[in-house]
Amino acid sequence: DIQMTQSPSSLSASVGDRVTITCRASQTISSYLNWYRQKPGKAPNLLISFTSNLESGVPSRFSGSGSGTDFTLTISSLQPEDFATYYCQQSYSTPHTFGRGTKLEIK
Amino acid sequence: EVQLVESGGGLVQSGGSLRLSCAASGFSFTSHWMSWVRQAPGKGLEWVANINEDGSEKKYVDSMKGRFTISRDNAKNSLYLLMNSLRAEDTAVYYCARDRRGGPNDCWGQGTLVTVSS
């Protein structure tokens, strides 16, 4: 199975900050990397698919990059609704494993 | 509106069985792979299984292979997860999710909680 290593596991930041979350796959996954945001008590929501494709309705402050084994999610200017937990997921091969999550908290 | 609604969760004793259901609406169910993803209390997401459009192809995470069975009824626009030999560590919220081609889960249900008592 492909292991996904996500970092950091938690992050404190302020509204307006720029933050970056990284995800590393244990083997190459081409561009089959997806990012989700999950708010407490809610189902996850797909933000970015295939490394950099922003989902419909997702603000442009979110962006994704990378290829092969190393990927990043960047939020250019944090908004109050962005304080949540973020997960990466590879969909290159089953099982479609997730990273362990990054909890983004208000500083 | 695309909608996925899970049901069937509840409290079950260790060693018992439970069948989860997911009712899909608002999209062409027969055009999508479908998945189950779970989340233990306070923990991260864990992919469980997925199934292809006509139910002929099923994939599982190794740790649940042989105990869990994914299935679907396209006539009823429904997805199922039969869970046998349940253990305390299977306690989680179970989400039904739609797969987009290439694997991302672009639509999720609200989840159903399964609690396994030891």
PDB file of C-alpha atoms in Angstrom:
ATOM      1  CA  ASP A   1       0.000   0.000   0.000  1.00  0.00           C
ATOM      2  CA  ILE A   2       1.110   3.580  -0.638  1.00  0.00           C
ATOM      3  CA  GLN A   3       1.789   5.524   2.560  1.00  0.00           C
ATOM      4  CA  MET A   4       1.016   9.224   2.686  1.00  0.00           C
ATOM      5  CA  THR A   5       3.048  11.364   5.079  1.00  0.00           C
ATOM      6  CA  GLN A   6       1.467  14.716   5.773  1.00  0.00           C
ATOM      7  CA  SER A   7       3.098  17.581   7.653  1.00  0.00           C
ATOM      8  CA  PRO A   8       2.771  19.391   9.880  1.00  0.00           C
ATOM      9  CA  SER A   9       0.209  17.539  11.970  1.00  0.00           C
ATOM     10  CA  SER A  10      -0.931  20.846  13.420  1.00  0.00           C
ATOM     11  CA  LEU A  11      -0.386  24.476  12.612  1.00  0.00           C
ATOM     12  CA  SER A  12      -1.297  27.727  14.340  1.00  0.00           C
ATOM     13  CA  ALA A  13      -1.836  30.747  12.140  1.00  0.00           C
ATOM     14  CA  SER A  14      -3.714  34.024  11.946  1.00  0.00           C
ATOM     15  CA  VAL A  15      -6.345  35.335   9.575  1.00  0.00           C
ATOM     16  CA  GLY A  16      -4.566  36.682   6.522  1.00  0.00           C
ATOM     17  CA  ASP A  17      -1.522  34.407   6.860  1.00  0.00           C
ATOM     18  CA  ARG A  18      -0.182  32.285   4.047  1.00  0.00           C
ATOM     19  CA  VAL A  19       0.191  28.617   4.971  1.00  0.00           C
ATOM     20  CA  THR A  20       1.560  25.551   3.255  1.00  0.00           C
ATOM     21  CA  ILE A  21       0.836  21.911   4.024  1.00  0.00           C
ATOM     22  CA  THR A  22       2.942  19.169   2.520  1.00  0.00           C
ATOM     23  CA  CYS A  23       2.214  15.579   1.609  1.00  0.00           C
ATOM     24  CA  ARG A  24       4.729  12.933   0.581  1.00  0.00           C
ATOM     25  CA  ALA A  25       3.886   9.594  -0.991  1.00  0.00           C
ATOM     26  CA  SER A  26       5.934   6.470  -0.349  1.00  0.00           C
ATOM     27  CA  GLN A  27       6.126   5.878  -4.107  1.00  0.00           C
ATOM     28  CA  THR A  28       5.336   7.875  -7.204  1.00  0.00           C
ATOM     29  CA  ILE A  29       1.652   8.641  -7.674  1.00  0.00           C
ATOM     30  CA  SER A  30       1.940  10.836 -10.774  1.00  0.00           C
ATOM     31  CA  SER A  31      -0.601  13.623 -10.214  1.00  0.00           C
ATOM     32  CA  TYR A  32      -3.207  11.478  -8.423  1.00  0.00           C
ATOM     33  CA  LEU A  33      -3.229  13.603  -5.290  1.00  0.00           C
ATOM     34  CA  ASN A  34      -6.341  15.119  -3.765  1.00  0.00           C
ATOM     35  CA  TRP A  35      -6.910  17.546  -0.878  1.00  0.00           C
ATOM     36  CA  TYR A  36      -9.917  17.696   1.448  1.00  0.00           C
ATOM     37  CA  ARG A  37     -11.019  20.059   4.185  1.00  0.00           C
ATOM     38  CA  GLN A  38     -13.028  18.762   7.108  1.00  0.00           C
ATOM     39  CA  LYS A  39     -14.786  20.960   9.621  1.00  0.00           C
ATOM     40  CA  PRO A  40     -15.681  19.540  13.056  1.00  0.00           C
ATOM     41  CA  GLY A  41     -18.661  17.231  12.948  1.00  0.00           C
ATOM     42  CA  LYS A  42     -18.937  17.421   9.157  1.00  0.00           C
ATOM     43  CA  ALA A  43     -18.042  15.221   6.231  1.00  0.00           C
ATOM     44  CA  PRO A  44     -14.859  16.021   4.306  1.00  0.00           C
ATOM     45  CA  ASN A  45     -15.117  18.315   1.318  1.00  0.00           C
ATOM     46  CA  LEU A  46     -12.998  17.930  -1.821  1.00  0.00           C
ATOM     47  CA  LEU A  47     -10.966  21.089  -2.440  1.00  0.00           C
ATOM     48  CA  ILE A  48      -8.398  20.086  -5.052  1.00  0.00           C
ATOM     49  CA  SER A  49      -8.158  17.029  -7.283  1.00  0.00           C
ATOM     50  CA  PHE A  50      -5.288  15.733  -9.411  1.00  0.00           C
ATOM     51  CA  THR A  51      -2.730  17.899  -7.592  1.00  0.00           C
ATOM     52  CA  SER A  52      -3.873  21.302  -8.762  1.00  0.00           C
ATOM     53  CA  ASN A  53      -7.464  21.246 -10.085  1.00  0.00           C
ATOM     54  CA  LEU A  54      -9.565  23.527  -7.943  1.00  0.00           C
ATOM     55  CA  GLU A  55     -13.079  22.206  -7.395  1.00  0.00           C
ATOM     56  CA  SER A  56     -16.044  24.308  -8.401  1.00  0.00           C
ATOM     57  CA  GLY A  57     -16.911  26.820  -5.710  1.00  0.00           C
ATOM     58  CA  VAL A  58     -13.550  26.568  -3.926  1.00  0.00           C
ATOM     59  CA  PRO A  59     -11.961  30.008  -3.441  1.00  0.00           C
ATOM     60  CA  SER A  60      -8.892  30.874  -5.472  1.00  0.00           C
ATOM     61  CA  ARG A  61      -6.837  31.388  -2.309  1.00  0.00           C
ATOM     62  CA  PHE A  62      -6.417  27.595  -2.350  1.00  0.00           C
ATOM     63  CA  SER A  63      -3.809  26.124  -4.665  1.00  0.00           C
ATOM     64  CA  GLY A  64      -2.033  22.822  -5.072  1.00  0.00           C
ATOM     65  CA  SER A  65       1.226  21.799  -6.668  1.00  0.00           C
ATOM     66  CA  GLY A  66       3.692  18.953  -6.971  1.00  0.00           C
ATOM     67  CA  SER A  67       4.242  15.732  -8.848  1.00  0.00           C
ATOM     68  CA  GLY A  68       5.646  12.275  -8.334  1.00  0.00           C
ATOM     69  CA  THR A  69       5.948  11.942  -4.570  1.00  0.00           C
ATOM     70  CA  ASP A  70       5.925  15.489  -3.162  1.00  0.00           C
ATOM     71  CA  PHE A  71       2.897  17.749  -3.048  1.00  0.00           C
ATOM     72  CA  THR A  72       1.788  20.960  -1.364  1.00  0.00           C
ATOM     73  CA  LEU A  73      -1.452  22.717  -0.509  1.00  0.00           C
ATOM     74  CA  THR A  74      -1.165  26.467  -0.118  1.00  0.00           C
ATOM     75  CA  ILE A  75      -3.738  28.836   1.307  1.00  0.00           C
ATOM     76  CA  SER A  76      -2.667  32.325   0.306  1.00  0.00           C
ATOM     77  CA  SER A  77      -4.650  34.357   2.841  1.00  0.00           C
ATOM     78  CA  LEU A  78      -6.371  32.481   5.649  1.00  0.00           C
ATOM     79  CA  GLN A  79     -10.022  33.191   6.292  1.00  0.00           C
ATOM     80  CA  PRO A  80     -11.945  32.277   9.455  1.00  0.00           C
ATOM     81  CA  GLU A  81     -13.704  29.371   7.713  1.00  0.00           C
ATOM     82  CA  ASP A  82     -10.345  27.809   6.797  1.00  0.00           C
ATOM     83  CA  PHE A  83      -9.573  26.773  10.359  1.00  0.00           C
ATOM     84  CA  ALA A  84     -10.267  23.080  10.010  1.00  0.00           C
ATOM     85  CA  THR A  85      -8.434  19.817   9.356  1.00  0.00           C
ATOM     86  CA  TYR A  86      -6.921  19.113   5.944  1.00  0.00           C
ATOM     87  CA  TYR A  87      -6.221  15.698   4.444  1.00  0.00           C
ATOM     88  CA  CYS A  88      -4.326  14.598   1.388  1.00  0.00           C
ATOM     89  CA  GLN A  89      -5.290  11.397  -0.436  1.00  0.00           C
ATOM     90  CA  GLN A  90      -3.681   9.435  -3.230  1.00  0.00           C
ATOM     91  CA  SER A  91      -5.981   7.894  -5.835  1.00  0.00           C
ATOM     92  CA  TYR A  92      -3.206   6.321  -7.923  1.00  0.00           C
ATOM     93  CA  SER A  93      -3.860   2.837  -6.628  1.00  0.00           C
ATOM     94  CA  THR A  94      -6.167   1.152  -4.150  1.00  0.00           C
ATOM     95  CA  PRO A  95      -6.394   1.444  -1.242  1.00  0.00           C
ATOM     96  CA  HIS A  96      -6.782   5.167  -1.777  1.00  0.00           C
ATOM     97  CA  THR A  97      -4.860   6.100   1.345  1.00  0.00           C
ATOM     98  CA  PHE A  98      -5.142   9.371   3.223  1.00  0.00           C
ATOM     99  CA  GLY A  99      -2.548  11.365   5.080  1.00  0.00           C
ATOM    100  CA  ARG A 100      -3.013  11.654   8.843  1.00  0.00           C
ATOM    101  CA  GLY A 101      -4.296  15.192   8.582  1.00  0.00           C
ATOM    102  CA  THR A 102      -3.194  18.725   9.421  1.00  0.00           C
ATOM    103  CA  LYS A 103      -5.223  20.600  12.012  1.00  0.00           C
ATOM    104  CA  LEU A 104      -5.132  24.320  11.269  1.00  0.00           C
ATOM    105  CA  GLU A 105      -5.852  26.370  14.372  1.00  0.00           C
ATOM    106  CA  ILE A 106      -6.250  30.050  15.080  1.00  0.00           C
ATOM    107  CA  LYS A 107      -3.211  31.648  16.718  1.00  0.00           C
TER     108      LYS A 107
ATOM    109  CA  GLU B   1     -28.924  18.149  -6.017  1.00  0.00           C
ATOM    110  CA  VAL B   2     -26.444  15.346  -5.476  1.00  0.00           C
ATOM    111  CA  GLN B   3     -27.204  13.597  -2.216  1.00  0.00           C
ATOM    112  CA  LEU B   4     -25.884  10.581  -0.331  1.00  0.00           C
ATOM    113  CA  VAL B   5     -27.665   9.448   2.812  1.00  0.00           C
ATOM    114  CA  GLU B   6     -26.224   6.700   4.989  1.00  0.00           C
ATOM    115  CA  SER B   7     -28.192   4.582   7.416  1.00  0.00           C
ATOM    116  CA  GLY B   8     -27.839   1.395   9.416  1.00  0.00           C
ATOM    117  CA  GLY B   9     -25.314   2.450  12.017  1.00  0.00           C
ATOM    118  CA  GLY B  10     -25.765   1.746  15.699  1.00  0.00           C
ATOM    119  CA  LEU B  11     -24.477  -0.151  18.691  1.00  0.00           C
ATOM    120  CA  VAL B  12     -23.364  -3.741  18.138  1.00  0.00           C
ATOM    121  CA  GLN B  13     -21.494  -6.217  20.288  1.00  0.00           C
ATOM    122  CA  SER B  14     -18.007  -7.365  19.450  1.00  0.00           C
ATOM    123  CA  GLY B  15     -18.195 -10.260  17.002  1.00  0.00           C
ATOM    124  CA  GLY B  16     -21.516  -9.095  15.632  1.00  0.00           C
ATOM    125  CA  SER B  17     -22.559  -7.936  12.186  1.00  0.00           C
ATOM    126  CA  LEU B  18     -24.091  -4.821  10.715  1.00  0.00           C
ATOM    127  CA  ARG B  19     -25.129  -3.728   7.241  1.00  0.00           C
ATOM    128  CA  LEU B  20     -24.812  -0.089   6.276  1.00  0.00           C
ATOM    129  CA  SER B  21     -26.793   1.439   3.440  1.00  0.00           C
ATOM    130  CA  CYS B  22     -26.293   4.554   1.364  1.00  0.00           C
ATOM    131  CA  ALA B  23     -29.118   5.990  -0.731  1.00  0.00           C
ATOM    132  CA  ALA B  24     -27.946   8.062  -3.691  1.00  0.00           C
ATOM    133  CA  SER B  25     -29.920  10.675  -5.576  1.00  0.00           C
ATOM    134  CA  GLY B  26     -29.438  13.597  -7.917  1.00  0.00           C
ATOM    135  CA  PHE B  27     -26.917  11.953 -10.247  1.00  0.00           C
ATOM    136  CA  SER B  28     -26.479   8.955 -12.476  1.00  0.00           C
ATOM    137  CA  PHE B  29     -25.593   6.308  -9.898  1.00  0.00           C
ATOM    138  CA  THR B  30     -24.687   3.731 -12.521  1.00  0.00           C
ATOM    139  CA  SER B  31     -21.981   5.996 -13.945  1.00  0.00           C
ATOM    140  CA  HIS B  32     -19.821   6.097 -10.833  1.00  0.00           C
ATOM    141  CA  TRP B  33     -17.594   3.963  -8.718  1.00  0.00           C
ATOM    142  CA  MET B  34     -18.610   4.342  -5.075  1.00  0.00           C
ATOM    143  CA  SER B  35     -16.592   4.159  -1.860  1.00  0.00           C
ATOM    144  CA  TRP B  36     -16.820   3.712   1.876  1.00  0.00           C
ATOM    145  CA  VAL B  37     -14.477   5.750   4.083  1.00  0.00           C
ATOM    146  CA  ARG B  38     -14.439   5.621   7.866  1.00  0.00           C
ATOM    147  CA  GLN B  39     -13.230   7.839  10.691  1.00  0.00           C
ATOM    148  CA  ALA B  40     -12.670   6.609  14.226  1.00  0.00           C
ATOM    149  CA  PRO B  41     -13.514   9.114  16.981  1.00  0.00           C
ATOM    150  CA  GLY B  42     -10.911  11.879  17.027  1.00  0.00           C
ATOM    151  CA  LYS B  43      -8.858  10.190  14.304  1.00  0.00           C
ATOM    152  CA  GLY B  44      -8.177  10.638  10.605  1.00  0.00           C
ATOM    153  CA  LEU B  45      -9.857   9.302   7.518  1.00  0.00           C
ATOM    154  CA  GLU B  46      -9.421   5.668   6.500  1.00  0.00           C
ATOM    155  CA  TRP B  47     -10.398   4.405   3.063  1.00  0.00           C
ATOM    156  CA  VAL B  48     -12.322   1.133   3.383  1.00  0.00           C
ATOM    157  CA  ALA B  49     -13.435  -0.113  -0.035  1.00  0.00           C
ATOM    158  CA  ASN B  50     -14.829   0.826  -3.404  1.00  0.00           C
ATOM    159  CA  ILE B  51     -16.917  -0.809  -6.104  1.00  0.00           C
ATOM    160  CA  ASN B  52     -17.231  -0.223  -9.823  1.00  0.00           C
ATOM    161  CA  GLU B  53     -20.277   0.871 -11.740  1.00  0.00           C
ATOM    162  CA  ASP B  54     -21.897  -2.548 -12.231  1.00  0.00           C
ATOM    163  CA  GLY B  55     -20.622  -4.162  -9.039  1.00  0.00           C
ATOM    164  CA  SER B  56     -18.282  -6.586 -10.806  1.00  0.00           C
ATOM    165  CA  GLU B  57     -15.081  -5.100  -9.379  1.00  0.00           C
ATOM    166  CA  LYS B  58     -14.452  -4.507  -5.680  1.00  0.00           C
ATOM    167  CA  LYS B  59     -11.375  -3.247  -3.879  1.00  0.00           C
ATOM    168  CA  TYR B  60     -10.680  -3.382  -0.143  1.00  0.00           C
ATOM    169  CA  VAL B  61      -8.056  -2.243   2.310  1.00  0.00           C
ATOM    170  CA  ASP B  62      -6.227  -5.374   3.452  1.00  0.00           C
ATOM    171  CA  SER B  63      -7.145  -4.972   7.121  1.00  0.00           C
ATOM    172  CA  MET B  64     -10.855  -5.329   6.317  1.00  0.00           C
ATOM    173  CA  LYS B  65     -10.695  -7.835   3.476  1.00  0.00           C
ATOM    174  CA  GLY B  66     -12.665 -10.947   4.355  1.00  0.00           C
ATOM    175  CA  ARG B  67     -14.706  -9.234   7.077  1.00  0.00           C
ATOM    176  CA  PHE B  68     -16.316  -6.407   5.099  1.00  0.00           C
ATOM    177  CA  THR B  69     -18.248  -6.745   1.828  1.00  0.00           C
ATOM    178  CA  ILE B  70     -19.187  -3.836  -0.389  1.00  0.00           C
ATOM    179  CA  SER B  71     -22.095  -4.182  -2.769  1.00  0.00           C
ATOM    180  CA  ARG B  72     -24.600  -2.107  -4.685  1.00  0.00           C
ATOM    181  CA  ASP B  73     -28.105  -2.316  -6.095  1.00  0.00           C
ATOM    182  CA  ASN B  74     -28.306  -0.068  -9.138  1.00  0.00           C
ATOM    183  CA  ALA B  75     -32.063  -0.552  -9.414  1.00  0.00           C
ATOM    184  CA  LYS B  76     -32.388   1.055  -5.992  1.00  0.00           C
ATOM    185  CA  ASN B  77     -29.553   3.570  -6.376  1.00  0.00           C
ATOM    186  CA  SER B  78     -28.073   2.136  -3.210  1.00  0.00           C
ATOM    187  CA  LEU B  79     -24.653   1.210  -1.875  1.00  0.00           C
ATOM    188  CA  TYR B  80     -24.078  -1.224   0.979  1.00  0.00           C
ATOM    189  CA  LEU B  81     -21.370  -2.307   3.392  1.00  0.00           C
ATOM    190  CA  LEU B  82     -21.818  -5.602   5.211  1.00  0.00           C
ATOM    191  CA  MET B  83     -19.533  -5.770   8.223  1.00  0.00           C
ATOM    192  CA  ASN B  84     -18.917  -9.083   9.996  1.00  0.00           C
ATOM    193  CA  SER B  85     -16.828 -10.093  13.007  1.00  0.00           C
ATOM    194  CA  LEU B  86     -16.868  -6.534  14.257  1.00  0.00           C
ATOM    195  CA  ARG B  87     -14.191  -5.396  16.693  1.00  0.00           C
ATOM    196  CA  ALA B  88     -13.946  -2.435  19.029  1.00  0.00           C
ATOM    197  CA  GLU B  89     -11.469  -0.836  16.633  1.00  0.00           C
ATOM    198  CA  ASP B  90     -14.161  -0.765  13.930  1.00  0.00           C
ATOM    199  CA  THR B  91     -15.973   1.913  15.948  1.00  0.00           C
ATOM    200  CA  ALA B  92     -16.165   4.880  13.598  1.00  0.00           C
ATOM    201  CA  VAL B  93     -18.308   7.145  11.510  1.00  0.00           C
ATOM    202  CA  TYR B  94     -18.740   5.457   8.134  1.00  0.00           C
ATOM    203  CA  TYR B  95     -19.081   7.711   5.116  1.00  0.00           C
ATOM    204  CA  CYS B  96     -20.418   6.812   1.704  1.00  0.00           C
ATOM    205  CA  ALA B  97     -18.696   8.764  -1.086  1.00  0.00           C
ATOM    206  CA  ARG B  98     -18.949   9.108  -4.833  1.00  0.00           C
ATOM    207  CA  ASP B  99     -15.829   8.495  -6.880  1.00  0.00           C
ATOM    208  CA  ARG B 100     -14.945  10.716  -9.764  1.00  0.00           C
ATOM    209  CA  ARG B 101     -13.008   9.094 -12.593  1.00  0.00           C
ATOM    210  CA  GLY B 102      -9.452   8.881 -11.363  1.00  0.00           C
ATOM    211  CA  GLY B 103     -10.439   8.412  -7.765  1.00  0.00           C
ATOM    212  CA  PRO B 104     -11.188  11.643  -5.897  1.00  0.00           C
ATOM    213  CA  ASN B 105     -14.264  11.459  -3.718  1.00  0.00           C
ATOM    214  CA  ASP B 106     -16.267  14.460  -4.851  1.00  0.00           C
ATOM    215  CA  CYS B 107     -19.446  13.956  -2.873  1.00  0.00           C
ATOM    216  CA  TRP B 108     -19.923  12.571   0.639  1.00  0.00           C
ATOM    217  CA  GLY B 109     -22.825  11.573   2.829  1.00  0.00           C
ATOM    218  CA  GLN B 110     -23.246  12.849   6.359  1.00  0.00           C
ATOM    219  CA  GLY B 111     -21.964   9.600   7.836  1.00  0.00           C
ATOM    220  CA  THR B 112     -23.415   6.940  10.106  1.00  0.00           C
ATOM    221  CA  LEU B 113     -21.885   6.035  13.463  1.00  0.00           C
ATOM    222  CA  VAL B 114     -21.045   2.433  14.244  1.00  0.00           C
ATOM    223  CA  THR B 115     -20.158   1.644  17.836  1.00  0.00           C
ATOM    224  CA  VAL B 116     -18.795  -1.783  18.693  1.00  0.00           C
ATOM    225  CA  SER B 117     -18.942  -2.649  22.365  1.00  0.00           C
ATOM    226  CA  SER B 118     -16.530  -5.099  23.870  1.00  0.00           C
TER     227      SER B 118
END
